[in-house]
C-alpha angles and dihedrals in degrees: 000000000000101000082056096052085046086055098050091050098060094036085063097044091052094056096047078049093051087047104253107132124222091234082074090067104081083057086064108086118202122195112247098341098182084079090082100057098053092048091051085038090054096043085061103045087043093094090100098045149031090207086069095051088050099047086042084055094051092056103053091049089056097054090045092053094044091055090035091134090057114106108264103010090098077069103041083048093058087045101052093040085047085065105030088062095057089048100054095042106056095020091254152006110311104217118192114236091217082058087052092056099042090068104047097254095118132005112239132347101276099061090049087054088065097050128111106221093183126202128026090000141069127171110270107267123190093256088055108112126209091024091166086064084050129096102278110143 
């Protein structure tokens, strides 16, 4: 979710750089925007239950198609598929416990094995398909 918001700021930032202005923006209409805001609503409130990310998911995916002819939003599509599919797959983000470690979060392996990541993630197990698609960095 961070890493999201971080996005959108300097996505913003980049346009004001380039020269576009932010009162331009109204005249930009999106296709059933509110969309969005469930789907970020429901990403934040997912923490209880699988069946909330992927409906989130769903939303957003819906947005995204419905504004497909929008520049950028081929791109956003393929990301947010790219992580719905893991998700669904191994009911949940498999999140690798070296990549635990390597940020500090743990550690060592073994005591990321006994965390409880919550939500949308789970630490990788051997049954997890799709792994490469999973949170590992």
């Amino acid at each position: 979710m961070w890493f999201t918001l971080a996005a959108v700021v300097t996505g913003a930032v980049l346009g004001v750089l380039i020269g576009r202005r932010p009162r331009h923006l109204p005249d930009r209409r999106f296709r059933l925007w509110p969309l969005v805001a469930a789907g970020i609503v429901l990403q934040v409130a997912s923490h209880a239950s699988l069946a909330l990310v992927i409906a989130s998911y769903v939303f957003l995916l819906a947005f995204v198609a419905l504004n497909i002819r929008r520049p950028g939003m081929g791109v956003v599509l393929v990301g947010l598929a790219l992580n719905l599919v893991p998700i669904a797959v191994n009911s949940g983000m498999p999140v690798r416990a070296a990549a635990l470690v390597q940020v500090g979060a743990v550690d060592t392996g073994a005591d990321a094995a006994s965390l409880h990541l919550g939500g949308k993630r789970h630490i990788e197990r051997s049954s997890d398909r799709l792994t490469v698609l999973g949170d590992i960095i």
